Coordinates of N, CA and C in Angstrom, one line a residue:
Chain A
X12 N -15.0 -11.4 11.8 CA -15.7 -10.7 10.8 C -14.9 -10.9 9.5
X13 N -15.5 -10.3 8.4 CA -14.9 -10.4 7.1 C -13.7 -9.6 7.0
X14 N -12.7 -10.1 6.3 CA -11.5 -9.3 6.1 C -11.6 -8.4 4.8
X15 N -10.4 -8.0 4.4 CA -10.4 -7.2 3.2 C -10.6 -8.1 1.9
X16 N -11.5 -7.7 1.1 CA -11.7 -8.4 -0.1 C -11.3 -7.6 -1.4
X17 N -10.8 -8.3 -2.4 CA -10.5 -7.6 -3.6 C -11.0 -8.4 -4.8
X18 N -11.4 -7.6 -5.8 CA -11.9 -8.3 -7.0 C -11.4 -7.5 -8.3
X19 N -11.2 -8.2 -9.4 CA -11.2 -9.6 -9.5 C -9.9 -10.2 -8.9
X20 N -9.8 -11.5 -8.7 CA -8.6 -12.1 -8.2 C -7.5 -12.1 -9.3
X21 N -7.9 -12.3 -10.5 CA -7.0 -12.3 -11.6 C -7.6 -11.5 -12.8
X22 N -6.8 -10.8 -13.5 CA -7.2 -10.0 -14.6 C -6.1 -10.0 -15.7
X23 N -6.6 -10.5 -16.9 CA -5.7 -10.5 -18.0 C -6.2 -9.5 -19.0
X24 N -5.4 -8.6 -19.5 CA -5.9 -7.6 -20.4 C -4.9 -7.4 -21.5
X25 N -5.3 -6.7 -22.5 CA -4.4 -6.4 -23.6 C -3.8 -5.0 -23.4
X26 N -2.6 -4.8 -23.8 CA -1.9 -3.5 -23.8 C -2.8 -2.5 -24.4
X27 N -2.9 -1.3 -23.6 CA -3.7 -0.2 -24.1 C -5.1 -0.2 -23.6
X28 N -5.6 -1.3 -23.0 CA -6.9 -1.3 -22.4 C -6.9 -0.7 -21.0
X29 N -8.1 -0.2 -20.5 CA -8.2 0.3 -19.2 C -8.7 -0.9 -18.3
X30 N -8.2 -0.9 -17.0 CA -8.7 -1.8 -16.0 C -9.1 -1.1 -14.7
X31 N -10.0 -1.8 -14.1 CA -10.5 -1.2 -12.8 C -10.4 -2.4 -11.7
X32 N -9.8 -2.1 -10.7 CA -9.6 -3.0 -9.6 C -10.4 -2.5 -8.4
X33 N -11.0 -3.5 -7.7 CA -11.9 -3.1 -6.5 C -11.3 -3.6 -5.2
X34 N -11.5 -2.8 -4.2 CA -11.2 -3.2 -2.8 C -12.3 -2.9 -1.9
X35 N -12.7 -3.9 -1.1 CA -13.7 -3.7 0.0 C -12.9 -3.8 1.3
X36 N -12.8 -2.7 2.0 CA -12.0 -2.7 3.3 C -12.8 -3.3 4.4
X37 N -12.2 -3.5 5.5 CA -12.9 -4.0 6.7 C -13.8 -2.9 7.2
X38 N -15.0 -3.2 7.5 CA -16.0 -2.2 7.9 C -15.4 -1.4 9.1
X39 N -15.5 -0.1 9.0 CA -15.1 0.8 10.1 C -13.7 1.2 10.0
X40 N -12.9 0.6 9.1 CA -11.5 1.1 8.9 C -11.5 2.4 8.1
X41 N -10.9 3.4 8.6 CA -10.9 4.7 7.9 C -9.7 4.8 6.9
X42 N -8.6 4.0 7.2 CA -7.5 4.1 6.4 C -7.5 3.0 5.3
X43 N -7.1 3.4 4.1 CA -7.0 2.4 3.0 C -5.8 2.7 2.2
X44 N -5.0 1.6 1.9 CA -3.8 1.7 1.1 C -3.9 0.9 -0.1
X45 N -3.3 1.3 -1.2 CA -3.0 0.5 -2.4 C -1.5 0.3 -2.6
X46 N -1.1 -0.9 -2.9 CA 0.3 -1.2 -3.1 C 0.4 -2.0 -4.4
X47 N 1.6 -2.0 -5.0 CA 1.9 -2.8 -6.2 C 3.0 -3.7 -5.8
X48 N 2.9 -5.0 -6.1 CA 4.0 -6.0 -5.8 C 4.4 -6.7 -7.1
X49 N 5.5 -6.3 -7.6 CA 6.0 -6.9 -8.8 C 6.7 -8.2 -8.4
X50 N 6.8 -9.1 -9.3 CA 7.3 -10.5 -9.1 C 8.7 -10.4 -8.4
X51 N 8.8 -11.0 -7.3 CA 10.1 -11.1 -6.6 C 10.5 -9.8 -5.9
X52 N 9.6 -8.8 -5.8 CA 10.0 -7.5 -5.2 C 9.1 -7.2 -4.1
X53 N 9.4 -6.2 -3.4 CA 8.7 -5.7 -2.2 C 7.4 -5.0 -2.6
X54 N 6.7 -4.5 -1.6 CA 5.5 -3.7 -1.8 C 5.8 -2.3 -2.1
X55 N 5.2 -1.8 -3.2 CA 5.4 -0.4 -3.6 C 4.2 0.4 -3.3
X56 N 4.3 1.4 -2.4 CA 3.2 2.2 -2.1 C 2.6 3.0 -3.3
X57 N 1.3 3.0 -3.4 CA 0.7 3.7 -4.5 C -0.1 4.9 -4.0
X58 N -1.1 4.7 -3.1 CA -1.9 5.7 -2.6 C -2.5 5.4 -1.3
X59 N -2.9 6.4 -0.5 CA -3.4 6.3 0.8 C -4.6 7.1 1.0
X60 N -5.7 6.6 1.5 CA -6.9 7.3 1.9 C -7.1 7.3 3.4
X61 N -7.5 8.4 3.9 CA -7.8 8.5 5.4 C -9.1 9.2 5.5
X62 N -10.2 8.5 5.8 CA -11.5 9.1 6.0 C -11.8 10.0 4.8
X63 N -12.2 11.2 5.2 CA -12.6 12.2 4.1 C -11.5 13.2 3.7
X64 N -10.3 12.9 4.2 CA -9.2 13.8 3.9 C -8.8 13.6 2.5
X65 N -8.0 14.5 2.0 CA -7.5 14.4 0.6 C -6.5 13.2 0.6
X66 N -6.6 12.4 -0.4 CA -5.7 11.2 -0.4 C -4.2 11.6 -0.7
X67 N -3.3 10.7 -0.2 CA -1.9 10.9 -0.5 C -1.6 10.1 -1.8
X68 N -1.4 10.8 -2.9 CA -1.3 10.1 -4.2 C 0.2 10.1 -4.6
X69 N 1.1 10.3 -3.6 CA 2.5 10.5 -4.0 C 3.2 9.3 -4.6
X70 N 2.6 8.1 -4.4 CA 3.2 6.9 -4.9 C 2.7 6.5 -6.3
X71 N 1.7 7.1 -6.8 CA 1.2 6.8 -8.1 C 2.3 7.0 -9.2
X72 N 2.6 5.9 -10.0 CA 3.8 6.0 -10.9 C 3.5 6.9 -12.1
X73 N 2.3 7.1 -12.5 CA 2.1 8.0 -13.7 C 0.6 8.4 -13.6
X74 N 0.3 9.3 -14.5 CA -1.1 9.9 -14.6 C -2.0 8.8 -15.2
X75 N -1.5 7.7 -15.6 CA -2.4 6.6 -16.0 C -3.1 5.9 -14.8
X76 N -2.6 6.1 -13.7 CA -3.1 5.5 -12.5 C -3.9 6.5 -11.7
X77 N -5.1 6.1 -11.2 CA -5.9 6.9 -10.4 C -6.7 6.0 -9.4
X78 N -7.2 6.5 -8.4 CA -8.0 5.8 -7.4 C -9.0 6.6 -6.8
X79 N -10.1 6.0 -6.4 CA -11.2 6.7 -5.8 C -11.7 5.9 -4.6
X80 N -12.2 6.7 -3.6 CA -12.8 6.0 -2.5 C -14.0 6.9 -2.0
X81 N -15.1 6.3 -1.8 CA -16.3 7.1 -1.3 C -16.3 6.9 0.2
X82 N -16.1 7.9 0.9 CA -16.1 7.9 2.4 C -15.2 6.8 2.9
X83 N -15.7 5.9 3.7 CA -14.9 4.9 4.3 C -15.3 3.5 3.7
X84 N -15.7 3.5 2.5 CA -16.1 2.3 1.9 C -15.2 1.8 0.8
X85 N -15.8 1.3 -0.2 CA -15.1 0.7 -1.3 C -14.2 1.6 -2.0
X86 N -13.0 1.1 -2.5 CA -12.1 1.9 -3.3 C -11.9 1.2 -4.6
X87 N -11.7 2.0 -5.7 CA -11.3 1.4 -7.0 C -10.0 2.0 -7.4
X88 N -9.2 1.2 -8.0 CA -7.9 1.6 -8.6 C -8.1 1.4 -10.1
X89 N -7.9 2.5 -10.8 CA -8.0 2.4 -12.3 C -6.7 2.7 -12.9
X90 N -6.4 1.8 -13.9 CA -5.2 2.0 -14.7 C -5.6 2.1 -16.1
X91 N -5.3 3.3 -16.7 CA -5.7 3.6 -18.1 C -4.5 3.2 -19.0
X92 N -4.9 2.8 -20.2 CA -3.9 2.5 -21.3 C -2.8 1.6 -20.7
X93 N -3.2 0.4 -20.2 CA -2.2 -0.4 -19.6 C -1.0 -0.8 -20.4
X94 N 0.1 -0.9 -19.7 CA 1.4 -1.3 -20.4 C 1.8 -2.6 -19.7
X95 N 2.7 -3.2 -20.4 CA 3.2 -4.5 -19.9 C 3.9 -4.4 -18.6
X96 N 4.5 -3.3 -18.3 CA 5.2 -3.1 -17.0 C 4.2 -2.9 -15.9
X97 N 2.9 -2.7 -16.2 CA 1.9 -2.7 -15.1 C 1.6 -4.0 -14.6
X98 N 2.0 -5.1 -15.2 CA 1.8 -6.4 -14.7 C 2.4 -6.6 -13.3
X99 N 1.5 -7.0 -12.4 CA 1.9 -7.1 -11.0 C 0.7 -7.6 -10.2
X100 N 0.9 -7.8 -8.9 CA -0.2 -8.0 -8.0 C -0.5 -6.7 -7.3
X101 N -1.7 -6.3 -7.3 CA -2.1 -5.1 -6.7 C -2.8 -5.4 -5.4
X102 N -2.2 -4.9 -4.3 CA -2.7 -5.3 -3.0 C -3.4 -4.0 -2.3
X103 N -4.5 -4.3 -1.7 CA -5.2 -3.3 -0.9 C -5.1 -3.6 0.6
X104 N -5.0 -2.7 1.4 CA -4.9 -2.9 2.8 C -5.8 -1.8 3.5
X105 N -6.4 -2.2 4.6 CA -7.1 -1.2 5.4 C -6.6 -1.3 6.9
X106 N -6.9 -0.2 7.6 CA -6.4 0.0 9.0 C -7.4 0.9 9.7
X107 N -7.4 0.7 11.0 CA -8.2 1.7 11.8 C -7.3 2.7 12.5
X108 N -6.1 2.8 11.9 CA -5.1 3.8 12.4 C -5.4 5.2 12.0
X109 N -5.0 6.2 12.8 CA -5.0 7.5 12.3 C -6.2 8.3 12.8
X110 N -6.2 9.6 12.6 CA -7.3 10.5 13.0 C -7.6 10.4 14.5
X111 N -6.5 10.3 15.3 CA -6.7 10.3 16.7 C -7.2 9.1 17.3
X112 N -7.4 8.0 16.5 CA -7.9 6.8 17.1 C -6.9 6.2 18.0
X113 N -7.4 5.7 19.1 CA -6.5 5.1 20.1 C -6.3 3.6 19.8
X114 N -5.5 3.3 18.9 CA -5.2 1.9 18.6 C -3.7 1.6 18.9
X115 N -3.4 0.4 19.3 CA -2.1 0.1 19.9 C -1.0 0.2 18.8
X116 N -1.4 -0.2 17.6 CA -0.4 -0.2 16.5 C -1.1 -0.1 15.2
X117 N -0.3 0.4 14.2 CA -0.8 0.6 12.9 C -0.8 -0.7 12.2
X118 N -1.7 -1.6 12.4 CA -1.8 -2.9 11.7 C -2.6 -2.7 10.4
X119 N -1.9 -3.0 9.3 CA -2.6 -3.0 8.1 C -3.1 -4.4 7.8
X120 N -4.4 -4.5 7.4 CA -4.9 -5.8 7.0 C -5.0 -5.9 5.5
X121 N -4.3 -6.8 4.9 CA -4.2 -6.9 3.5 C -5.3 -7.8 2.9
X122 N -5.8 -7.5 1.7 CA -6.6 -8.4 0.9 C -5.7 -9.4 0.2
X123 N -6.3 -10.3 -0.5 CA -5.5 -11.3 -1.2 C -4.8 -10.8 -2.5
X124 N -5.2 -9.6 -3.0 CA -4.6 -9.0 -4.1 C -5.3 -9.4 -5.4
X125 N -5.0 -8.6 -6.4 CA -5.5 -8.8 -7.8 C -4.2 -9.0 -8.7
X126 N -4.1 -10.1 -9.3 CA -3.0 -10.4 -10.2 C -3.3 -9.8 -11.6
X127 N -2.6 -8.8 -12.0 CA -2.9 -8.2 -13.3 C -1.8 -8.6 -14.3
X128 N -2.2 -9.1 -15.4 CA -1.3 -9.5 -16.5 C -1.7 -8.7 -17.7
X129 N -0.7 -7.9 -18.2 CA -1.0 -7.2 -19.4 C -0.2 -7.8 -20.6
X130 N -0.9 -8.3 -21.6 CA -0.3 -9.0 -22.7 C 0.2 -8.0 -23.8
Chain B
X23 N 15.0 4.7 -5.0 CA 15.8 4.6 -3.8 C 15.1 3.7 -2.8
X24 N 15.8 2.6 -2.4 CA 15.2 1.7 -1.4 C 15.4 2.2 0.0
X25 N 14.3 2.6 0.6 CA 14.4 3.1 2.0 C 14.7 2.1 3.0
X26 N 14.3 0.8 2.7 CA 14.6 -0.3 3.7 C 15.2 -1.4 2.9
X27 N 16.4 -1.8 3.3 CA 17.2 -2.9 2.6 C 17.1 -4.2 3.4
X28 N 16.7 -5.2 2.7 CA 16.5 -6.5 3.4 C 17.3 -7.6 2.8
X29 N 17.8 -8.5 3.7 CA 18.6 -9.6 3.2 C 18.5 -10.8 4.2
X30 N 18.7 -12.0 3.8 CA 18.9 -12.4 2.4 C 17.7 -12.4 1.5
X31 N 17.8 -12.6 0.3 CA 16.7 -12.7 -0.6 C 16.0 -14.0 -0.4
X32 N 16.7 -15.1 -0.1 CA 16.1 -16.4 0.1 C 16.9 -17.1 1.2
X33 N 16.3 -18.0 1.9 CA 16.9 -18.6 3.1 C 16.3 -20.0 3.2
X34 N 17.2 -21.0 3.4 CA 16.7 -22.4 3.6 C 17.3 -22.8 5.0
X35 N 16.4 -23.3 5.8 CA 16.7 -23.7 7.2 C 16.1 -25.1 7.5
X36 N 16.9 -25.8 8.2 CA 16.4 -27.1 8.7 C 15.3 -26.9 9.8
X37 N 14.4 -27.8 9.8 CA 13.4 -27.8 10.9 C 14.1 -27.8 12.3
X38 N 13.6 -26.9 13.1 CA 14.2 -26.8 14.5 C 15.4 -25.7 14.5
X39 N 15.8 -25.3 13.4 CA 16.9 -24.3 13.4 C 16.4 -22.9 13.6
X40 N 17.3 -21.9 13.6 CA 17.0 -20.5 13.7 C 17.0 -19.8 12.4
X41 N 16.0 -19.1 12.0 CA 16.0 -18.3 10.8 C 16.2 -16.9 11.2
X42 N 17.1 -16.2 10.5 CA 17.5 -14.8 10.8 C 17.4 -14.0 9.5
X43 N 16.6 -12.9 9.5 CA 16.4 -12.0 8.4 C 16.7 -10.6 8.9
X44 N 17.5 -9.9 8.0 CA 18.0 -8.6 8.5 C 17.5 -7.5 7.6
X45 N 17.3 -6.4 8.2 CA 16.9 -5.2 7.5 C 17.7 -4.0 8.0
X46 N 17.9 -3.0 7.1 CA 18.6 -1.8 7.5 C 17.9 -0.6 6.9
X47 N 18.0 0.5 7.5 CA 17.3 1.7 7.1 C 18.2 2.9 7.2
X48 N 17.8 4.0 6.6 CA 18.6 5.2 6.6 C 17.9 6.4 7.3
X49 N 16.6 6.4 7.2 CA 15.8 7.6 7.7 C 15.6 7.4 9.2
X50 N 16.3 8.3 10.0 CA 16.2 8.2 11.4 C 14.8 8.7 12.0
X51 N 14.0 9.2 11.1 CA 12.6 9.6 11.5 C 11.7 8.3 11.7
X52 N 12.1 7.2 11.1 CA 11.3 6.0 11.2 C 11.2 5.7 12.7
X53 N 9.9 5.3 13.1 CA 9.7 5.0 14.5 C 8.8 3.8 14.7
X54 N 8.5 3.1 13.6 CA 7.7 1.9 13.7 C 8.2 0.9 12.7
X55 N 8.5 -0.3 13.2 CA 9.1 -1.3 12.3 C 8.4 -2.6 12.4
X56 N 7.5 -2.9 11.5 CA 6.7 -4.2 11.5 C 7.4 -5.2 10.6
X57 N 7.1 -6.4 10.9 CA 7.4 -7.5 10.0 C 6.1 -8.2 9.5
X58 N 6.1 -8.5 8.2 CA 4.9 -9.1 7.7 C 5.3 -10.5 7.1
X59 N 4.3 -11.4 7.2 CA 4.5 -12.8 6.7 C 3.5 -12.9 5.5
X60 N 3.9 -13.5 4.4 CA 3.1 -13.7 3.3 C 3.2 -15.1 2.7
X61 N 2.0 -15.8 2.7 CA 2.0 -17.1 2.1 C 1.5 -16.9 0.6
X62 N 1.9 -17.9 -0.2 CA 1.6 -17.8 -1.6 C 0.1 -17.6 -1.8
X63 N -0.3 -16.6 -2.7 CA -1.7 -16.4 -3.0 C -2.4 -15.6 -2.0
X64 N -1.7 -15.2 -0.9 CA -2.4 -14.4 0.1 C -1.7 -13.0 0.3
X65 N -2.4 -12.1 0.9 CA -1.8 -10.8 1.2 C -0.9 -11.0 2.4
X66 N 0.0 -10.0 2.6 CA 0.8 -10.1 3.8 C 0.0 -9.9 5.1
X67 N 0.5 -10.5 6.2 CA -0.2 -10.4 7.5 C 0.9 -9.9 8.5
X68 N 0.5 -9.0 9.3 CA 1.4 -8.5 10.4 C 1.8 -9.6 11.3
X69 N 3.1 -9.8 11.5 CA 3.6 -10.8 12.4 C 4.0 -10.3 13.7
X70 N 4.8 -9.3 13.7 CA 5.3 -8.7 14.9 C 5.9 -7.3 14.6
X71 N 5.9 -6.4 15.5 CA 6.4 -5.0 15.3 C 7.1 -4.5 16.5
X72 N 7.9 -3.5 16.2 CA 8.7 -2.9 17.3 C 8.8 -1.4 17.1
X73 N 9.0 -0.7 18.2 CA 9.3 0.7 18.2 C 10.7 0.9 18.7
X74 N 11.4 2.0 18.4 CA 12.8 2.1 18.7 C 13.1 2.4 20.2
X75 N 12.1 2.4 21.0 CA 12.4 2.6 22.4 C 12.8 1.3 23.2
X76 N 12.7 0.2 22.4 CA 13.2 -1.1 23.0 C 14.1 -1.7 22.0
X77 N 15.0 -2.6 22.6 CA 16.0 -3.2 21.7 C 15.5 -4.6 21.3
X78 N 14.5 -5.2 21.9 CA 14.1 -6.5 21.5 C 12.6 -6.7 21.9
X79 N 11.9 -7.4 21.0 CA 10.5 -7.8 21.3 C 10.3 -9.2 20.9
X80 N 9.7 -10.0 21.8 CA 9.5 -11.4 21.5 C 8.0 -11.7 21.6
X81 N 7.6 -12.5 20.6 CA 6.2 -13.0 20.7 C 6.3 -14.5 20.2
X82 N 6.2 -15.4 21.2 CA 6.3 -16.8 20.9 C 7.7 -17.1 20.3
X83 N 7.7 -17.7 19.1 CA 9.0 -18.1 18.5 C 9.6 -17.0 17.7
X84 N 8.9 -15.9 17.6 CA 9.4 -14.8 16.8 C 10.0 -13.6 17.7
X85 N 11.1 -13.2 17.3 CA 11.8 -12.1 18.1 C 12.3 -11.0 17.1
X86 N 12.1 -9.8 17.4 CA 12.7 -8.7 16.7 C 13.9 -8.2 17.5
X87 N 15.0 -8.0 16.9 CA 16.2 -7.4 17.6 C 16.4 -6.1 16.9
X88 N 16.5 -5.0 17.7 CA 16.6 -3.6 17.1 C 17.9 -3.0 17.6
X89 N 18.6 -2.4 16.6 CA 19.9 -1.7 16.9 C 19.7 -0.3 16.4
X90 N 19.4 0.6 17.3 CA 19.1 2.0 16.8 C 20.3 2.7 16.3
X91 N 21.5 2.5 16.9 CA 22.7 3.2 16.5 C 23.1 2.7 15.1
X92 N 22.9 1.4 14.8 CA 23.3 0.8 13.6 C 22.2 1.0 12.5
X93 N 21.1 1.4 12.9 CA 19.9 1.5 12.0 C 19.6 0.2 11.4
X94 N 19.6 -0.8 12.2 CA 19.3 -2.2 11.7 C 18.3 -2.9 12.6
X95 N 17.5 -3.8 12.0 CA 16.7 -4.6 12.8 C 16.5 -6.0 12.2
X96 N 16.3 -7.0 13.0 CA 16.3 -8.3 12.4 C 15.1 -9.1 13.0
X97 N 14.7 -10.1 12.3 CA 13.7 -11.1 12.7 C 14.4 -12.4 12.9
X98 N 14.1 -13.0 14.1 CA 14.7 -14.3 14.4 C 13.5 -15.2 14.6
X99 N 13.5 -16.3 14.0 CA 12.5 -17.3 14.1 C 13.1 -18.6 14.8
X100 N 12.8 -18.8 16.0 CA 13.4 -19.9 16.8 C 12.6 -21.2 16.4
X101 N 13.3 -22.3 16.5 CA 12.7 -23.6 16.3 C 11.8 -23.6 15.0
X102 N 12.4 -23.2 13.9 CA 11.7 -23.0 12.7 C 11.0 -24.3 12.3
X103 N 9.8 -24.1 11.8 CA 8.9 -25.2 11.4 C 8.6 -25.1 9.9
X104 N 8.2 -26.2 9.2 CA 7.9 -26.1 7.8 C 6.7 -25.2 7.5
X105 N 5.8 -25.0 8.5 CA 4.7 -24.1 8.4 C 5.1 -22.6 8.4
X106 N 6.4 -22.4 8.7 CA 6.9 -21.0 8.7 C 7.4 -20.6 7.3
X107 N 7.4 -21.6 6.4 CA 7.8 -21.3 5.0 C 6.9 -20.3 4.4
X108 N 7.5 -19.2 4.0 CA 6.7 -18.1 3.5 C 7.7 -17.0 3.1
X109 N 7.1 -15.9 2.6 CA 8.0 -14.7 2.3 C 7.8 -13.7 3.5
X110 N 8.9 -13.2 3.9 CA 8.8 -12.2 5.1 C 9.3 -10.8 4.6
X111 N 8.5 -9.8 5.0 CA 8.9 -8.5 4.6 C 9.1 -7.6 5.9
X112 N 10.1 -6.9 5.9 CA 10.3 -5.9 6.9 C 9.7 -4.6 6.4
X113 N 9.4 -3.7 7.3 CA 8.9 -2.4 6.8 C 9.2 -1.3 7.9
X114 N 9.0 -0.1 7.5 CA 9.3 1.0 8.4 C 8.4 2.2 8.1
X115 N 8.0 2.9 9.1 CA 7.2 4.1 8.9 C 7.5 5.1 10.0
X116 N 6.9 6.3 9.9 CA 7.2 7.3 10.9 C 5.8 7.9 11.3
X117 N 5.7 8.4 12.5 CA 4.5 9.0 13.0 C 4.2 10.3 12.1
X118 N 3.0 10.3 11.7 CA 2.6 11.4 10.9 C 2.8 11.1 9.4
X119 N 3.5 10.1 9.1 CA 3.6 9.7 7.7 C 2.6 8.8 7.2
X120 N 2.3 8.8 6.0 CA 1.2 7.9 5.5 C 1.8 6.6 4.9
X121 N 3.0 6.6 4.5 CA 3.6 5.5 3.8 C 4.3 4.5 4.7
X122 N 4.2 3.2 4.3 CA 5.0 2.2 4.9 C 6.1 1.9 3.8
X123 N 7.3 1.8 4.2 CA 8.4 1.5 3.2 C 8.8 0.0 3.5
X124 N 8.6 -0.8 2.5 CA 8.8 -2.2 2.6 C 10.2 -2.7 2.1
X125 N 10.8 -3.7 2.7 CA 11.9 -4.3 2.1 C 11.5 -5.2 0.9
X126 N 12.5 -5.8 0.3 CA 12.2 -6.5 -0.9 C 11.8 -8.0 -0.7
X127 N 11.8 -8.4 0.6 CA 11.2 -9.7 0.9 C 12.3 -10.8 1.0
X128 N 12.1 -11.7 1.9 CA 12.9 -12.9 2.0 C 12.1 -14.2 1.9
X129 N 12.4 -15.0 1.0 CA 11.7 -16.3 0.8 C 12.3 -17.3 1.7
X130 N 11.6 -17.7 2.8 CA 12.1 -18.7 3.7 C 11.5 -20.1 3.4
X131 N 12.4 -21.1 3.4 CA 12.0 -22.5 3.2 C 12.5 -23.2 4.4
X132 N 11.6 -23.9 5.1 CA 12.1 -24.7 6.3 C 11.9 -26.2 5.8
X133 N 13.1 -26.9 5.8 CA 13.1 -28.3 5.4 C 12.8 -29.2 6.5
X134 N 11.8 -30.1 6.3 CA 11.5 -31.1 7.4 C 12.6 -31.9 7.8

């Protein structure tokens, strides 16, 4: 079946502009994660959605960052008033882990990412 | 604060050799330790994972060695192949937690 998809694949924007990144998770996956990957660095957790529960926003670096998800479907990550330090690859992952589901391991399936460049 | 420390940053291995990547953690509440493989332009993909109730897990040419007392775990790639050239990330999480804590990655190059 289809994997996790993200759009756009690349986004170049000017400092101060708002951007919206989209993630389509694997159908049926209740868990959805957003990560930031700066050049040459590891994955930095941003936010976690699990079904209809309140999201875990503890990784969002500032109030310029926000994310929404409707039920178990598409999620959007919005960055307002972008800064040059926001330049990174933004990765989305989904999983069928959690909420009592009997799955063998918490395998996160990642999308290809959105490369954001803030000029 | 880096919850999971990974080394080396880059690694070059001859074809047929053994690639070894090491990770260390501090939080003893971690109970799930996956390794992810990432090719350029792609998202990471789960390679192999281990829980602390075993000291080793092997899947094909890939083995995780886990040392609970030392709070360290490592990935061994036997008979390394050029197709293994990628960036490898270790990670850790704990039951009931939402976050995965990733290492900074190791860029592996296998020379033919």
